[in-house]
Short mmCIF file of C-alpha atoms and ligand atoms in Angstrom, two decimals:
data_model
loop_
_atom_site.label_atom_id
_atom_site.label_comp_id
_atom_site.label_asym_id
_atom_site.label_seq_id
_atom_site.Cartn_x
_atom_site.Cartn_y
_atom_site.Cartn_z
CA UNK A 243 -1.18 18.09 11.10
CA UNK A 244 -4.22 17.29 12.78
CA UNK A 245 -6.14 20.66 12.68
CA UNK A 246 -4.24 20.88 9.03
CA UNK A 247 -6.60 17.88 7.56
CA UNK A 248 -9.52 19.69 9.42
CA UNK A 249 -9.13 22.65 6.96
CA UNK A 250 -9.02 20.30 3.73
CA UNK A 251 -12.18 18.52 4.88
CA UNK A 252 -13.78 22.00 5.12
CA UNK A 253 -12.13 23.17 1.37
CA UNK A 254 -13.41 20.01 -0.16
CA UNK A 255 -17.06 21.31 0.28
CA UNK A 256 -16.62 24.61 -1.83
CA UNK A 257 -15.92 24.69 -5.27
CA UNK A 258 -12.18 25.91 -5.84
CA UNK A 259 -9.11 24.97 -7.69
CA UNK A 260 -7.33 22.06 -5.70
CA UNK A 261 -3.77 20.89 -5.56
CA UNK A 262 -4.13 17.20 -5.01
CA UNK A 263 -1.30 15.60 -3.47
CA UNK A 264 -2.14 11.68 -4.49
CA UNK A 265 -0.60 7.82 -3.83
CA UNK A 266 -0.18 5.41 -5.34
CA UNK A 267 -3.59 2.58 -5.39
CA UNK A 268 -2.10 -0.04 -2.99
CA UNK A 269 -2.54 3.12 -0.16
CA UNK A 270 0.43 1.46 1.43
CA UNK A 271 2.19 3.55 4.71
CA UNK A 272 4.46 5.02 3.04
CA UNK A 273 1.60 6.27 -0.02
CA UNK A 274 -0.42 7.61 2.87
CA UNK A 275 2.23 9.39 4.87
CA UNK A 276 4.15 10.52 2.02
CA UNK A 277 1.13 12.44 0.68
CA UNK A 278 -0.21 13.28 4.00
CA UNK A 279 3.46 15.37 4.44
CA UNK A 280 3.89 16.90 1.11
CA UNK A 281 0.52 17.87 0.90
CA UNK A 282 0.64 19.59 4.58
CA UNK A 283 4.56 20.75 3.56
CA UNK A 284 3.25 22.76 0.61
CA UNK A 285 0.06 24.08 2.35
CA UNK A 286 2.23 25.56 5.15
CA UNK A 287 4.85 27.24 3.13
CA UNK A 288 2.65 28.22 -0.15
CA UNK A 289 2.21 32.12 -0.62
CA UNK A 290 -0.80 32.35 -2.77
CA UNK A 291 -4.31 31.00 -1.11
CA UNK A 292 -3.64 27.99 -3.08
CA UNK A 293 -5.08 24.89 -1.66
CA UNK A 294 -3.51 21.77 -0.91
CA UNK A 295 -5.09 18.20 0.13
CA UNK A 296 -3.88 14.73 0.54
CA UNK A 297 -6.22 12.35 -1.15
CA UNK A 298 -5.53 8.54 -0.28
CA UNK A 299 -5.90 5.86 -3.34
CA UNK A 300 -8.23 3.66 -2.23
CA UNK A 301 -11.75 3.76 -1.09
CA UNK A 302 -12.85 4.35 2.73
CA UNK A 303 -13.90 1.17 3.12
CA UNK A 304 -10.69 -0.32 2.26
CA UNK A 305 -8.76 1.28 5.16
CA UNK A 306 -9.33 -1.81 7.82
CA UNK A 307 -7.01 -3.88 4.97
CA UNK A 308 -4.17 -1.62 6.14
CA UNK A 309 -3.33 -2.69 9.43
CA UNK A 310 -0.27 -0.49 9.85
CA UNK A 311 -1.79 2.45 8.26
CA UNK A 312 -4.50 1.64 11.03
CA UNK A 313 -2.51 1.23 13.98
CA UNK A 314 -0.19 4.27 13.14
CA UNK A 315 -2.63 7.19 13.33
CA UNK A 316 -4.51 5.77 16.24
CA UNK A 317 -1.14 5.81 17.86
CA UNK A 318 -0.71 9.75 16.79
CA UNK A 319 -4.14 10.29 17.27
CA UNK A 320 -5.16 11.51 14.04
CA UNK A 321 -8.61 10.41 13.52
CA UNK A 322 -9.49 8.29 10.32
CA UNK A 323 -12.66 10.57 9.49
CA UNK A 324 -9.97 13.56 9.37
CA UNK A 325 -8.43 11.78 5.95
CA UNK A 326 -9.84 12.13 2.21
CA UNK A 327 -10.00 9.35 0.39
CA UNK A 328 -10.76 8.52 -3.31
CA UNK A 329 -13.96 7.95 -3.40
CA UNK A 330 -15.10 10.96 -1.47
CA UNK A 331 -13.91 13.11 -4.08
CA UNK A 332 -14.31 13.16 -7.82
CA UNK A 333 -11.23 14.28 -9.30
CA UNK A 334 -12.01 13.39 -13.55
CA UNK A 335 -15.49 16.16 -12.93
CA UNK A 336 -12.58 18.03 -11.66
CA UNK A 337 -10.24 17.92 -13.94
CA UNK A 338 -12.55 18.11 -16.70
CA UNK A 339 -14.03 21.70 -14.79
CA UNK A 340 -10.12 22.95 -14.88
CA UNK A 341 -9.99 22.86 -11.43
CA UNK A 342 -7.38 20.06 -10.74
CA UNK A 343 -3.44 19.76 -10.14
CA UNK A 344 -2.03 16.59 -9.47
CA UNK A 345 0.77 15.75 -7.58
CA UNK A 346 2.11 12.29 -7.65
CA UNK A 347 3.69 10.86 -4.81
CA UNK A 348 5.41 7.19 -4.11
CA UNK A 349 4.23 6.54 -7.98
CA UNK A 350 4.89 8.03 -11.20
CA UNK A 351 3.00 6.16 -13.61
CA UNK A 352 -0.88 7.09 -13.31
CA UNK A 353 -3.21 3.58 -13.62
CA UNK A 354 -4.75 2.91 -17.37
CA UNK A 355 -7.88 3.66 -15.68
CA UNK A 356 -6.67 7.30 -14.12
CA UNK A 357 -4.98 8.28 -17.76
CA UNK A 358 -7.18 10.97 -17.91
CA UNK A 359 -5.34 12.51 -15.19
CA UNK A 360 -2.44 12.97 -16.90
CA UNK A 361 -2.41 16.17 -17.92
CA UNK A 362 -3.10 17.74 -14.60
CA UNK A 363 -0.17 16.03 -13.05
CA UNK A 364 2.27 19.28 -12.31
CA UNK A 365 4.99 17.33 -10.24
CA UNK A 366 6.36 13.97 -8.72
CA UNK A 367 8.18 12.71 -5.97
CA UNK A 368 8.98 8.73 -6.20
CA UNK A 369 11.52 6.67 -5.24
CA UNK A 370 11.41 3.87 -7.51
CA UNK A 371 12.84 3.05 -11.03
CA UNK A 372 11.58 5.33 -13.87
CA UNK A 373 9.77 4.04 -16.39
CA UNK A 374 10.64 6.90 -18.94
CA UNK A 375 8.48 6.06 -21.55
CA UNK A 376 5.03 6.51 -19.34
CA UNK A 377 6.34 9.24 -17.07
CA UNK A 378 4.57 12.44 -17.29
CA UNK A 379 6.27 15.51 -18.93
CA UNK A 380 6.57 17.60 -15.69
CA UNK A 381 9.13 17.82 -13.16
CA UNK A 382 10.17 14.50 -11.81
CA UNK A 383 11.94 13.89 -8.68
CA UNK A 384 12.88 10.27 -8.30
CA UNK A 385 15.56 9.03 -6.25
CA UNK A 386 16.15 5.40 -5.36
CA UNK A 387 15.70 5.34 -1.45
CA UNK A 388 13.93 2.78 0.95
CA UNK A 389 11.11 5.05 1.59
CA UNK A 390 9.36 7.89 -0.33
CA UNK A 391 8.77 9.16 3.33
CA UNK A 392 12.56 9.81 3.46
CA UNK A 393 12.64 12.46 0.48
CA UNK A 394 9.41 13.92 2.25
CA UNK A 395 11.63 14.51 5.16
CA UNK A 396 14.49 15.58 3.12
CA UNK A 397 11.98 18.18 1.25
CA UNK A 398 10.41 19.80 4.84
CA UNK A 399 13.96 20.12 6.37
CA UNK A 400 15.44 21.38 3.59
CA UNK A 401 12.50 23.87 2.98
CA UNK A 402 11.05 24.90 6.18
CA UNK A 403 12.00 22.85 9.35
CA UNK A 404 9.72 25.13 11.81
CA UNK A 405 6.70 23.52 10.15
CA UNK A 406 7.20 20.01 11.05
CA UNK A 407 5.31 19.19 14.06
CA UNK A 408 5.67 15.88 16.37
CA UNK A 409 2.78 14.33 14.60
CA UNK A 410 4.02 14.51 10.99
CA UNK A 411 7.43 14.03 12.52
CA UNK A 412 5.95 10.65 14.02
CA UNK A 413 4.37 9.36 10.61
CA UNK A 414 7.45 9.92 8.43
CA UNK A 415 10.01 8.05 11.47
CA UNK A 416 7.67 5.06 11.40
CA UNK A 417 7.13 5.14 7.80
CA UNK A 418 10.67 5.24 7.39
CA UNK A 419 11.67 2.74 9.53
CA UNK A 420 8.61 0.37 8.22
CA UNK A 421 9.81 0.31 4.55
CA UNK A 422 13.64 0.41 5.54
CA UNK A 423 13.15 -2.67 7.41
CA UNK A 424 14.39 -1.35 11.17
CA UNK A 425 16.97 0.07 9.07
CA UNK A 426 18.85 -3.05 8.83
CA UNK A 427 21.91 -2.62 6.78
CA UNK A 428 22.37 -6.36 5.96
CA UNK A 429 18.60 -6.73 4.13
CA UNK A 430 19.60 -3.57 2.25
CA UNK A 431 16.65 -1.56 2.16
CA UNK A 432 17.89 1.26 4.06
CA UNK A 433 20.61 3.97 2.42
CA UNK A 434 22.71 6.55 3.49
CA UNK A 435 19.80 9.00 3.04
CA UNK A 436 17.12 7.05 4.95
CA UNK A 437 19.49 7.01 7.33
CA UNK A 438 20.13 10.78 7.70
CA UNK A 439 16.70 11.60 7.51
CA UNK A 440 16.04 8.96 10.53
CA UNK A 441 18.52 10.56 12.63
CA UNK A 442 17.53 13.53 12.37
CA UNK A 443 13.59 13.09 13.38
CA UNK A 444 15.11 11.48 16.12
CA UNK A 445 17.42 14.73 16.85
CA UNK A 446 14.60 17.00 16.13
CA UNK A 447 12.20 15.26 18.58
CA UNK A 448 13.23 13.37 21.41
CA UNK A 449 10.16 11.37 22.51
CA UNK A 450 9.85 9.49 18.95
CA UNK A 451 9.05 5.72 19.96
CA UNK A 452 11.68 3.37 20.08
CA UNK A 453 12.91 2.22 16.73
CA UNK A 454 12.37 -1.67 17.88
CA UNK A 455 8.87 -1.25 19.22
CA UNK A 456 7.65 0.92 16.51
CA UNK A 457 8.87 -1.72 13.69
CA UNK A 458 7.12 -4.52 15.81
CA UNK A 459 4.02 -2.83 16.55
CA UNK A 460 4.00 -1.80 13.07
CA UNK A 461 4.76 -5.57 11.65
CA UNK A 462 2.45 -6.77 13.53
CA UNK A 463 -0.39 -4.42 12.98
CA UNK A 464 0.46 -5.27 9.16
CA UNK A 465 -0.28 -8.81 9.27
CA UNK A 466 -3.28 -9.01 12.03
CA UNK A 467 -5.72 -10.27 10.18
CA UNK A 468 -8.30 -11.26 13.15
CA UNK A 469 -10.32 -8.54 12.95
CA UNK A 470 -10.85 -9.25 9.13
CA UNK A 471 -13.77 -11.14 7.38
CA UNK A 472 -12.93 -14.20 4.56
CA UNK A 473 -13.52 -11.71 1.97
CA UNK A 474 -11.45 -8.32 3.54
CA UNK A 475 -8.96 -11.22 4.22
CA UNK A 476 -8.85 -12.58 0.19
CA UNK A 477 -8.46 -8.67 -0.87
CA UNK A 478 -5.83 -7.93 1.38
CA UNK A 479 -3.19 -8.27 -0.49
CA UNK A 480 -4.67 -9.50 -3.79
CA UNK A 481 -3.44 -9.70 -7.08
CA UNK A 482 -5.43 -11.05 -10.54
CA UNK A 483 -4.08 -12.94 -13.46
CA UNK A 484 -5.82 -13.81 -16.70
CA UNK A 485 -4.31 -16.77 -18.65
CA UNK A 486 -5.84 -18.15 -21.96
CA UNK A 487 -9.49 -16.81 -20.96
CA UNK A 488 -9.27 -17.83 -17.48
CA UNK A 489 -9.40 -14.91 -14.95
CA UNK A 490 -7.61 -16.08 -11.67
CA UNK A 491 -7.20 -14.70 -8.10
CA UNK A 492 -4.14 -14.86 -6.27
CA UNK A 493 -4.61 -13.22 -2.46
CA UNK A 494 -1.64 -13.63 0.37
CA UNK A 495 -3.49 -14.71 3.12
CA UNK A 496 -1.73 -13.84 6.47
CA UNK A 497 -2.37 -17.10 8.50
CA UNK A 498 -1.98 -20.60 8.73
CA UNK A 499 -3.39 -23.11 5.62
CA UNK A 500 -5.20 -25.18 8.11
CA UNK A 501 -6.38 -22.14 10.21
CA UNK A 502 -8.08 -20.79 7.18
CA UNK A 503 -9.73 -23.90 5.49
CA UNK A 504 -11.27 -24.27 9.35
CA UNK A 505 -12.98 -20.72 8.90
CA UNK A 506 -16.99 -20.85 9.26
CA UNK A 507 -18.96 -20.70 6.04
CA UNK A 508 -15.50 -20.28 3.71
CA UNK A 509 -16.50 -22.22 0.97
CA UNK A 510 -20.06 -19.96 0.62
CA UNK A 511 -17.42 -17.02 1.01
CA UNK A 512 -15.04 -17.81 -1.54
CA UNK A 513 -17.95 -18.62 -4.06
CA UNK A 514 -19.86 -15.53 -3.21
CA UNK A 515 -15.63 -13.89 -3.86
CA UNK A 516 -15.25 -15.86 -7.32
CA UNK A 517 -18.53 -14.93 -8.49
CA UNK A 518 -18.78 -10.92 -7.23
CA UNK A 519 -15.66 -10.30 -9.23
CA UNK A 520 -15.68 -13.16 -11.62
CA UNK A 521 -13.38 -15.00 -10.66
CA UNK A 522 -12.63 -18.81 -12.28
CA UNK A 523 -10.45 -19.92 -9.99
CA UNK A 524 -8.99 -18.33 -6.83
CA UNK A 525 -5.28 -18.52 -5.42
CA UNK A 526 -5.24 -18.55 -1.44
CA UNK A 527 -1.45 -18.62 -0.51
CA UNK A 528 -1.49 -18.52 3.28
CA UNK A 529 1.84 -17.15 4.69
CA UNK A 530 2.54 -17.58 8.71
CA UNK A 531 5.89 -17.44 10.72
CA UNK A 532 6.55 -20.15 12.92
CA UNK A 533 7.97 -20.59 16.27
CA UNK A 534 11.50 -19.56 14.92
CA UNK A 535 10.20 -16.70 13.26
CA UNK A 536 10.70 -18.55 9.74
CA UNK A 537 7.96 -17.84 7.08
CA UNK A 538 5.60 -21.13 6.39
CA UNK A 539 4.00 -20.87 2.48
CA UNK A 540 0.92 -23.60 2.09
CA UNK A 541 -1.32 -23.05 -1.03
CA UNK A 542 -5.12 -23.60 -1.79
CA UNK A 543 -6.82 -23.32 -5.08
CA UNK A 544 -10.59 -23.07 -4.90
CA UNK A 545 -12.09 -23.85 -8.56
CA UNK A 546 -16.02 -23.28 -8.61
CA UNK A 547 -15.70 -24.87 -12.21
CA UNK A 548 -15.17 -28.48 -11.99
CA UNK A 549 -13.93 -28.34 -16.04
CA UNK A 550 -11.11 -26.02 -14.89
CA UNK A 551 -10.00 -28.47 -11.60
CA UNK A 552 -6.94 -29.68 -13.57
CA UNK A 553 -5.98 -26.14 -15.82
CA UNK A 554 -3.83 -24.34 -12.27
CA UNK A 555 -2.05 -27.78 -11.83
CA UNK A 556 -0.68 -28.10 -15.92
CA UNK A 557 0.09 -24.16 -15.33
CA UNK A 558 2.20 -24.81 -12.69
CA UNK A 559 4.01 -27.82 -14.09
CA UNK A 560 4.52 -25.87 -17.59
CA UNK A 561 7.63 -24.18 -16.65
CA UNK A 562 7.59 -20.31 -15.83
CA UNK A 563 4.42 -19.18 -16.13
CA UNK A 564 1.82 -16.45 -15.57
CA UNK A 565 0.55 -17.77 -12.30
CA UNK A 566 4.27 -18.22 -11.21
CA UNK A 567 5.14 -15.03 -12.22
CA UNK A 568 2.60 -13.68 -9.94
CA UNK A 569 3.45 -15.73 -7.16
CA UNK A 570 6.78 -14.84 -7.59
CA UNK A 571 5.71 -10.80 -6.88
CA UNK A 572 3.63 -12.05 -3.78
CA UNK A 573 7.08 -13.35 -2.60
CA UNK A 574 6.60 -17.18 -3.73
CA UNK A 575 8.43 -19.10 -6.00
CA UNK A 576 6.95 -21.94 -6.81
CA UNK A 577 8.40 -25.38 -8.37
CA UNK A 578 6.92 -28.81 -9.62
CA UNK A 579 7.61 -30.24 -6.78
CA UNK A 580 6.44 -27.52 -4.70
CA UNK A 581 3.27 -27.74 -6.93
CA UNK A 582 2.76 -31.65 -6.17
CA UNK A 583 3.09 -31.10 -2.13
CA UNK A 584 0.08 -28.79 -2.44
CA UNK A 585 -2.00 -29.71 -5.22
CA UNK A 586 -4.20 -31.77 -3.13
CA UNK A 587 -6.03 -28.92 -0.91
CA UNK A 588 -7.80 -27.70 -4.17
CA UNK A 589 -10.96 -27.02 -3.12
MN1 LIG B 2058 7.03 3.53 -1.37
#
C-alpha cells in the first residue's frame, strides 16, 4: 500500500487521464479506507496503464478532526503526506480537460456543490439506502452492510487475493470492526457479510490486532479532543441549520459542558467562529461518558445577537422542529423539559 500511494503522489504531477477513486465529504474511516483499497485494488489488477488514485474529501488541514483516521495509519505506518486530499488536486479543471473518471465510494449522491462531477462518475460502491432519483446512471453497487470497508474486502478477495498486503489488510479489519461496532450482534450494525469478511482478514493474516484493543484504541482516538483548538473542536463534528433567516451552528463537542465553558479565551473563539462563517447563533452540545460508561448530553447556545437571545428557546418549545431535527441526527433528542434544564448556559 505504502509504496502504492508513493506512485499516485508522483502521477498527480504529470498531466494524464486519472481514475479517481473518491469519499464521501465527512472523510470518515471507513470513506478513507474504503477508497484507499479500491483505488489500490484496481491499480494492482488493471491491464491497461490506466491510473488509479484515492483522493480523500476533505481538505489537509482537516485531517487532525479525524482522530481515528489519525491514529490508524500511524499505527500501520502509512505516513499522512503519502495521502491526496481534495484540495491538492483540482478535479472540475479536470473534468472539464476530459481527463477525469470518478469513482464513488461509501456515497452515491455527489454534493450540490460537486454536481458538475456527475458525468464523470463511471461506478459506485456504497452501502447505504439508494436514493434512486439522484443516483448516477452508471453501475451501482449498493448493498446494505455495516461498513463499505466490508464490500472492499469482499471485492479484493473475490478478485485477486495475492494483492492484499498486511497493511491494507489492517485498514479494512479496523475499519470494519469500527463501523460494525466490535461486531456486536445485539447493537445490530454488524451482518452476516461483515462478519465473513472479518474472519477472513483474520484467517488471511494472523498478527491483525486484537479485535477489543483495536475498537478501543480506535474509540478513543475518535473522541480525543485534547490536542484540538476551540475552533477544530466546534468543526468536529458540525452540522448548520438555517431557520426563518437565522443561520445556526450545531457542533458535538466531545467533553464535558463545564470543561468547555472553563476553556481560555472561548467566548473571543466562538465570536471569532460565529462571525468567520456567519454564524447567528451557535449550538455547542457537549457529549462525555461518565464513570459507568453512560453518555452525559449538556447544551450551550452562544448568541452574539442579543435580539436573537430568546428565538433557540421558542424553537425548541415549538414542537418538532428544525433545530431538533438536527439534534436528533447528532444523536440528541431533545424535549421541553430537556430544553428548560439547559436554557440557562446561553451564552
Ligand atoms: Mn460508511
Amino acid at each position: 500500500m505504502e509504496d502504492y500511494l508513493q506512485g499516485c503522489r508522483a502521477a498527480l504531477q504529470e498531466s494524464q487521464p486519472l481514475h479517481v477513486v473518491l469519499g464521501n465529504e465527512a472523510c470518515d474511516l471507513d470513506s478513507m479506507v474504503s477508497a484507499l483499497a479500491l483505488a489500490f485494488y484496481l491499480a494492482k489488477t488493471t491491464e491497461t496503464k490506466d491510473v488509479f488514485v484515492p483522493v480523500l474529501n476533505i481538505k489537509r488541514s482537516e485531517l487532525p478532526l479525524r482522530g481515528d483516521s489519525v491514529f490508524l495509519l500511524q499505527e500501520i505506518h502509512i505516513p499522512e503526506s503519502l495521502l491526496i486530499f481534495r484540495d491538492e488536486i483540482d478535479l472540475h479543471t479536470l473534468h472539464q480537460a476530459g481527463q477525469l473518471t470518478l469513482i464513488l465510494v461509501d456515497h452515491h449522491v455527489l454534493p450540490r456543490s460537486d454536481a458538475a462531477l456527475e458525468a464523470a462518475v463511471a461506478e459506485v460502491l456504497d452501502h447505504r439506502p439508494i436514493e434512486q432519483k439522484r443516483c448516477p446512471p452508471c453501475p451501482v453497487s449498493v448493498e446494505l452492510v455495516g461498513s463499505c470497508a466490508t464490500l472492499v474486502t469482499e471485492r479484493i478477495l473475490q478478485g485477486a487475493p495475492e494483492i492484499l498486503d498486511r497493511q491494507t489488510a489492517a485498514l479494512l479489519h479496523a475499519t470494519i470492526i469500527l463501523d460494525c461496532v466490535n461486531m456486536d450482534l445485539k447493537i445490530g450494525k454488524a451482518t452476516p457479510k461483515d462478519k465473513k469478511y472479518v474472519e477472513k482478514l483474520e484467517a488471511l493474516f494472523t498478527d491483525l490486532p486484537e479485535r477489543n484493543d483495536i475498537f478501543d484504541s480506535l474509540q478513543k482516538a475518535k473522541f480525543d479532543v485534547s490536542g484540538l483548538t476551540t475552533e477544530q473542536m466546534l468543526r468536529k463534528d458540525q452540522k448548520t441549520i438555517f431557520r426563518q433567516g437565522i443561520k445556526v451552528a450545531i457542533s458535538a463537542i466531545y467533553m464535558d459542558l463545564e470543561a468547555f465553558l472553563q476553556r481560555s479565551g472561548l467566548l473571543a473563539d466562538l465570536h471569532a467562529f460565529c462571525q468567520a462563517h456567519s454564524y447567528d447563533a451557535l449550538v455547542a452540545m457537549t457529549i462525555f461518558f461518565n464513570a459507568h460508561n453512560e453518555p452525559v448530553r449538556q447544551l450551550a447556545v452562544f448568541c452574539p445577537h442579543a435580539a436573537l437571545r430568546t428565538t433557540p428557546r421558542e424553537e425548541f418549545e415549538s414542537g418538532p422542529t428544525a433545530v431538533q431535527a438536527s439534534l436528533g441526527c447528532l444523536g440528541c433528542v431533545m424535549t421541553a423539559e430537556d430544553w428548560s434544564e439547559y436554557s440557562q448556559v446561553i451564552l
